[in-house]
């Protein structure tokens, strides 16, 4: 079928709670980004103090030259976690809107449409929070242990949900293309 | 920015040297080099932030305003949200001001000026628009 002879595609909006989740996620990203700049000094002071109170966790030895390097490295990662939350929350908000719109429009059967949209929404909204969690855990558990906790609690389950939903959606769209070509 | 990086660095360094007083240059080569490097780094950061935010904010407001057009049924609410988004869309330009202000007013004063008078109000408008859209969606969700 040539593109000109196809009926025009009528885009469908995803359910309102899905859109609301995506917009709230983007709001959190923007407020997080602004707070990161506004309270940079306070956040750094808090993280540094919390790390100094846990010398064993961070491998602090009491020698200023050594400890300052360790603290600086952990603070860079603490800041990176906040930045990555800002970036991923913005990005995943858009991903939820775009992919849920595709699913609402192209997934004809509710049996596949509902779980795809649910996985996209829950996975997309939860995944960026892992970066916030990682940053929050760094002063208490160190960058590596904090990352492992964030991976198992947030990134793997929520990122996995998004990946499953995206492959499912891609397969569905591909299947529809094949069926349309055959028809 | 990639192509003209050496030219930008040279220009920024020349502007810092020409504005020695506001940048607090002392005449001591070691100290002045550090001050100049930090100012040039901030100018480049401003340009880099302009690039990333202009891409990101453009997409967010494109999708946000599409949602306003599709999902907000009240005409005045739509107009108010479009206004907030349009003002918010200018936010990335604040990072160009950031770069220019660092050169003109000194690093700390320039950053403070750009954050207080440009980035905060424009970014605030985008956040107000997004919060308004979230509220409109919540009200619409209750009505359905």
Coordinates of C-alpha atoms in Angstrom, one line a residue:
Chain A
X1 CA 0.0 0.0 0.0
X2 CA 1.5 3.4 -0.9
X3 CA 1.6 6.0 1.8
X4 CA -0.9 8.2 -0.1
X5 CA -3.5 5.5 -0.2
X6 CA -3.4 4.7 3.5
X7 CA -6.2 6.1 5.7
X8 CA -4.8 9.0 7.9
X9 CA -3.8 7.8 11.4
X10 CA -5.9 9.2 14.2
X11 CA -3.6 9.5 17.2
X12 CA -5.2 8.5 20.5
X13 CA -4.3 10.1 23.9
X14 CA -3.1 7.6 26.6
X15 CA -5.3 7.5 29.8
X16 CA -5.1 10.8 31.8
X17 CA -3.4 9.2 34.8
X18 CA -0.5 8.2 32.5
X19 CA -0.2 11.7 31.2
X20 CA -0.4 13.1 34.7
X21 CA 2.4 10.7 35.9
X22 CA 4.6 11.9 33.0
X23 CA 4.0 15.6 33.6
X24 CA 4.6 15.2 37.3
X25 CA 7.8 13.4 36.6
X26 CA 8.9 16.3 34.4
X27 CA 8.0 18.8 37.1
X28 CA 10.1 16.8 39.6
X29 CA 13.0 16.9 37.1
X30 CA 12.7 20.7 36.7
X31 CA 12.3 21.4 40.4
X32 CA 15.2 19.0 41.1
X33 CA 17.4 20.7 38.5
X34 CA 16.6 24.2 40.0
X35 CA 17.1 23.0 43.6
X36 CA 20.4 21.4 42.6
X37 CA 21.7 24.8 41.5
X38 CA 20.0 26.8 44.3
X39 CA 21.1 24.5 47.2
X40 CA 24.4 23.3 45.8
X41 CA 26.4 24.5 48.7
X42 CA 23.9 23.2 51.3
X43 CA 23.7 19.8 49.6
X44 CA 27.5 19.5 49.3
X45 CA 27.9 20.5 53.0
X46 CA 25.3 17.9 54.1
X47 CA 26.9 15.1 52.1
X48 CA 30.4 16.0 53.2
X49 CA 29.4 16.1 56.9
X50 CA 27.5 12.8 56.6
X51 CA 30.6 11.2 55.0
X52 CA 32.9 12.6 57.7
X53 CA 30.7 11.0 60.3
X54 CA 31.2 7.5 58.6
X55 CA 35.0 7.3 58.1
X56 CA 34.9 3.5 57.9
X57 CA 32.4 3.4 55.2
X58 CA 34.4 5.7 52.9
X59 CA 37.8 4.5 53.8
X60 CA 38.9 7.7 55.4
X61 CA 42.2 7.3 57.2
X62 CA 42.6 10.7 59.0
X63 CA 45.3 11.9 56.6
X64 CA 44.0 15.1 55.0
X65 CA 45.6 14.6 51.6
X66 CA 44.2 11.1 51.2
X67 CA 40.8 11.9 52.7
X68 CA 40.1 15.0 50.7
X69 CA 40.7 13.1 47.5
X70 CA 38.2 10.3 48.6
X71 CA 35.7 12.9 49.7
X72 CA 36.0 14.9 46.5
X73 CA 35.5 11.7 44.4
X74 CA 32.4 10.8 46.4
X75 CA 31.0 14.3 46.1
X76 CA 31.5 14.4 42.3
X77 CA 29.4 11.1 42.2
X78 CA 26.8 12.6 44.6
X79 CA 26.4 15.6 42.3
X80 CA 26.4 13.3 39.2
X81 CA 23.5 11.3 40.7
X82 CA 21.5 14.5 41.1
X83 CA 22.3 15.6 37.6
X84 CA 21.4 12.2 36.1
X85 CA 18.1 12.3 38.0
X86 CA 17.3 15.7 36.4
X87 CA 18.2 14.4 32.9
X88 CA 16.5 11.0 33.2
X89 CA 13.3 12.3 34.8
X90 CA 13.0 14.8 31.9
X91 CA 13.8 12.2 29.3
X92 CA 11.6 9.4 30.7
X93 CA 8.7 11.8 31.1
X94 CA 8.9 12.4 27.4
X95 CA 9.4 8.7 26.7
X96 CA 6.2 7.8 28.7
X97 CA 4.2 10.4 26.7
X98 CA 5.5 9.4 23.3
X99 CA 5.5 5.6 23.7
X100 CA 2.2 5.5 25.6
X101 CA 0.6 7.5 22.8
X102 CA 2.0 5.0 20.2
X103 CA 0.6 2.1 22.3
X104 CA -2.8 3.8 22.8
X105 CA -3.0 4.3 19.1
X106 CA -1.5 1.2 17.6
X107 CA -2.1 -1.6 20.1
X108 CA -5.7 -2.6 19.2
X109 CA -6.4 -5.2 21.8
X110 CA -6.8 -4.0 25.4
X111 CA -5.2 -7.3 26.5
X112 CA -1.8 -6.0 25.2
X113 CA -2.5 -2.3 25.3
X114 CA -3.1 -2.1 29.1
X115 CA -0.1 -4.0 30.3
X116 CA 2.2 -2.2 27.8
X117 CA 1.0 1.2 28.9
X118 CA 1.2 0.2 32.6
X119 CA 4.7 -1.1 32.3
X120 CA 5.8 2.0 30.3
X121 CA 4.3 4.3 33.0
X122 CA 5.5 2.5 36.1
X123 CA 9.0 1.7 34.6
X124 CA 9.5 5.1 33.2
X125 CA 8.4 7.0 36.3
X126 CA 10.3 4.7 38.7
X127 CA 13.6 4.5 36.9
X128 CA 14.9 8.1 37.3
X129 CA 14.2 7.9 41.1
X130 CA 17.1 5.4 41.2
X131 CA 19.6 8.2 40.6
X132 CA 18.1 10.2 43.4
X133 CA 18.3 7.2 45.7
X134 CA 21.9 6.6 44.6
X135 CA 22.8 10.2 45.5
X136 CA 21.0 9.9 48.8
X137 CA 22.8 6.6 49.7
X138 CA 26.4 7.8 48.8
X139 CA 27.0 9.6 52.1
X140 CA 25.8 6.6 54.1
X141 CA 27.0 3.6 52.1
X142 CA 29.6 4.9 49.7
X143 CA 29.3 5.3 45.9
X144 CA 29.8 1.6 45.0
X145 CA 27.5 0.0 47.7
X146 CA 24.9 2.8 47.1
X147 CA 25.0 2.0 43.4
X148 CA 24.4 -1.7 44.0
X149 CA 21.4 -1.0 46.2
X150 CA 19.9 1.5 43.7
X151 CA 20.5 -1.1 40.9
X152 CA 18.6 -3.9 42.6
X153 CA 15.9 -1.8 44.2
X154 CA 15.2 0.6 41.3
X155 CA 17.2 0.5 38.1
X156 CA 16.8 -3.2 37.3
X157 CA 13.1 -3.7 38.1
X158 CA 11.9 -0.3 36.7
X159 CA 14.3 -0.2 33.8
X160 CA 13.5 -3.8 33.1
X161 CA 9.8 -3.0 33.0
X162 CA 10.4 -0.2 30.5
X163 CA 12.6 -2.5 28.3
X164 CA 10.1 -5.3 28.3
X165 CA 7.3 -2.9 27.4
X166 CA 9.3 -1.3 24.6
X167 CA 10.2 -4.6 23.0
X168 CA 6.6 -5.8 23.4
X169 CA 5.4 -2.5 21.7
X170 CA 8.1 -2.8 19.0
X171 CA 7.0 -6.4 18.3
X172 CA 3.4 -5.4 18.2
X173 CA 4.0 -2.6 15.7
X174 CA 6.2 -4.9 13.5
X175 CA 3.4 -7.5 13.6
X176 CA 0.9 -5.0 12.5
X177 CA 3.1 -3.8 9.7
X178 CA 3.5 -7.4 8.4
X179 CA -0.3 -8.0 8.6
X180 CA -1.0 -4.7 6.8
X181 CA 1.5 -5.5 4.1
X182 CA -0.1 -9.0 3.6
X183 CA -3.6 -7.5 3.5
Chain B
X1 CA 30.9 25.3 19.7
X2 CA 33.1 22.3 18.8
X3 CA 34.4 23.9 15.6
X4 CA 35.2 27.3 17.1
X5 CA 36.4 26.1 20.5
X6 CA 39.9 27.6 20.2
X7 CA 38.5 30.9 18.9
X8 CA 36.0 31.0 21.7
X9 CA 38.7 30.3 24.3
X10 CA 40.9 33.0 22.9
X11 CA 38.0 35.5 22.8
X12 CA 37.0 34.8 26.3
X13 CA 40.6 35.0 27.6
X14 CA 41.0 38.4 25.8
X15 CA 37.8 39.7 27.3
X16 CA 38.9 38.6 30.8
X17 CA 42.2 40.4 30.3
X18 CA 40.4 43.5 29.0
X19 CA 38.2 43.4 32.1
X20 CA 41.0 42.9 34.6
X21 CA 39.3 44.9 37.4
X22 CA 36.0 43.0 37.5
X23 CA 37.8 39.7 37.3
X24 CA 40.1 40.6 40.2
X25 CA 43.3 40.1 38.2
X26 CA 46.3 40.9 40.4
X27 CA 49.2 41.0 38.0
X28 CA 50.6 37.8 39.4
X29 CA 50.9 35.4 36.5
X30 CA 50.1 32.2 38.4
X31 CA 47.0 33.7 40.2
X32 CA 45.8 35.4 37.0
X33 CA 46.1 32.2 35.0
X34 CA 43.9 30.4 37.4
X35 CA 41.2 33.2 37.5
X36 CA 41.2 33.3 33.7
X37 CA 41.0 29.6 33.3
X38 CA 38.0 29.4 35.7
X39 CA 36.2 32.3 33.8
X40 CA 36.8 30.6 30.4
X41 CA 35.6 27.3 31.8
X42 CA 32.4 29.0 33.0
X43 CA 31.8 30.6 29.6
X44 CA 32.2 27.2 27.9
X45 CA 29.9 25.6 30.5
X46 CA 27.3 28.3 29.7
X47 CA 27.5 27.5 26.0
X48 CA 27.4 23.8 26.6
X49 CA 24.3 24.2 28.9
X50 CA 22.7 26.4 26.2
X51 CA 23.1 23.5 23.7
X52 CA 21.7 20.8 26.0
X53 CA 18.9 22.8 27.5
X54 CA 17.8 24.2 24.2
X55 CA 17.4 20.7 22.9
X56 CA 15.7 19.4 26.1
X57 CA 13.4 22.3 26.9
X58 CA 12.3 22.5 23.2
X59 CA 11.2 18.9 23.3
X60 CA 9.5 19.2 26.7
X61 CA 7.5 22.3 25.8
X62 CA 6.6 20.8 22.4
X63 CA 5.1 17.7 24.1
X64 CA 3.7 19.8 27.0
X65 CA 1.9 22.2 24.6
X66 CA 0.6 19.3 22.5
X67 CA -0.9 17.9 25.7
X68 CA -2.4 21.3 26.5
X69 CA -4.0 21.4 23.0
X70 CA -5.3 17.9 23.3
X71 CA -6.2 17.3 26.9
X72 CA -7.1 20.7 28.5
X73 CA -10.7 21.6 27.6
X74 CA -10.8 25.1 29.0
X75 CA -9.9 28.0 26.7
X76 CA -8.5 30.4 29.3
X77 CA -6.5 27.7 31.0
X78 CA -5.0 26.7 27.6
X79 CA -4.1 30.4 26.9
X80 CA -2.4 30.8 30.3
X81 CA -0.5 27.5 29.9
X82 CA 0.7 28.5 26.4
X83 CA 1.9 31.8 27.8
X84 CA 3.8 30.2 30.6
X85 CA 5.4 27.6 28.1
X86 CA 6.3 30.4 25.7
X87 CA 8.1 32.4 28.3
X88 CA 9.7 29.2 29.7
X89 CA 10.9 28.3 26.2
X90 CA 13.3 31.2 26.4
X91 CA 15.0 29.6 29.5
X92 CA 18.0 28.2 27.5
X93 CA 18.9 31.7 26.3
X94 CA 19.7 32.4 29.9
X95 CA 22.8 30.3 29.5
X96 CA 24.0 32.5 26.7
X97 CA 23.5 35.5 29.1
X98 CA 25.4 33.4 31.7
X99 CA 28.4 33.1 29.4
X100 CA 28.3 36.8 28.4
X101 CA 27.7 38.0 32.0
X102 CA 30.7 36.0 33.3
X103 CA 33.0 37.9 30.8
X104 CA 31.4 41.3 31.5
X105 CA 30.8 41.2 35.2
X106 CA 33.3 38.6 36.5
X107 CA 32.7 35.0 37.2
X108 CA 30.7 35.0 40.4
X109 CA 28.8 38.2 39.8
X110 CA 28.0 37.2 36.2
X111 CA 26.6 33.8 37.3
X112 CA 24.6 35.4 40.1
X113 CA 23.2 37.9 37.6
X114 CA 22.2 35.3 35.0
X115 CA 20.7 33.0 37.6
X116 CA 18.7 35.6 39.5
X117 CA 17.4 37.7 36.6
X118 CA 17.2 35.4 33.7
X119 CA 17.4 31.7 34.5
X120 CA 15.2 31.7 37.6
X121 CA 12.2 33.7 36.2
X122 CA 12.2 31.9 32.8
X123 CA 12.7 28.5 34.4
X124 CA 10.1 29.4 36.9
X125 CA 7.6 30.1 34.1
X126 CA 8.3 26.7 32.6
X127 CA 7.7 25.0 36.0
X128 CA 4.5 27.0 36.6
X129 CA 3.3 25.9 33.1
X130 CA 4.1 22.2 33.8
X131 CA 2.5 22.4 37.3
X132 CA -0.6 24.0 35.7
X133 CA -0.7 21.3 33.1
X134 CA -0.5 18.6 35.9
X135 CA -3.3 20.3 37.8
X136 CA -5.5 20.5 34.7
X137 CA -4.9 16.8 34.0
X138 CA -5.7 16.0 37.6
X139 CA -9.0 18.0 37.4
X140 CA -9.9 16.4 34.0
X141 CA -9.1 12.9 35.4
X142 CA -11.5 13.5 38.3
X143 CA -14.2 14.8 35.9
X144 CA -14.0 11.6 33.7

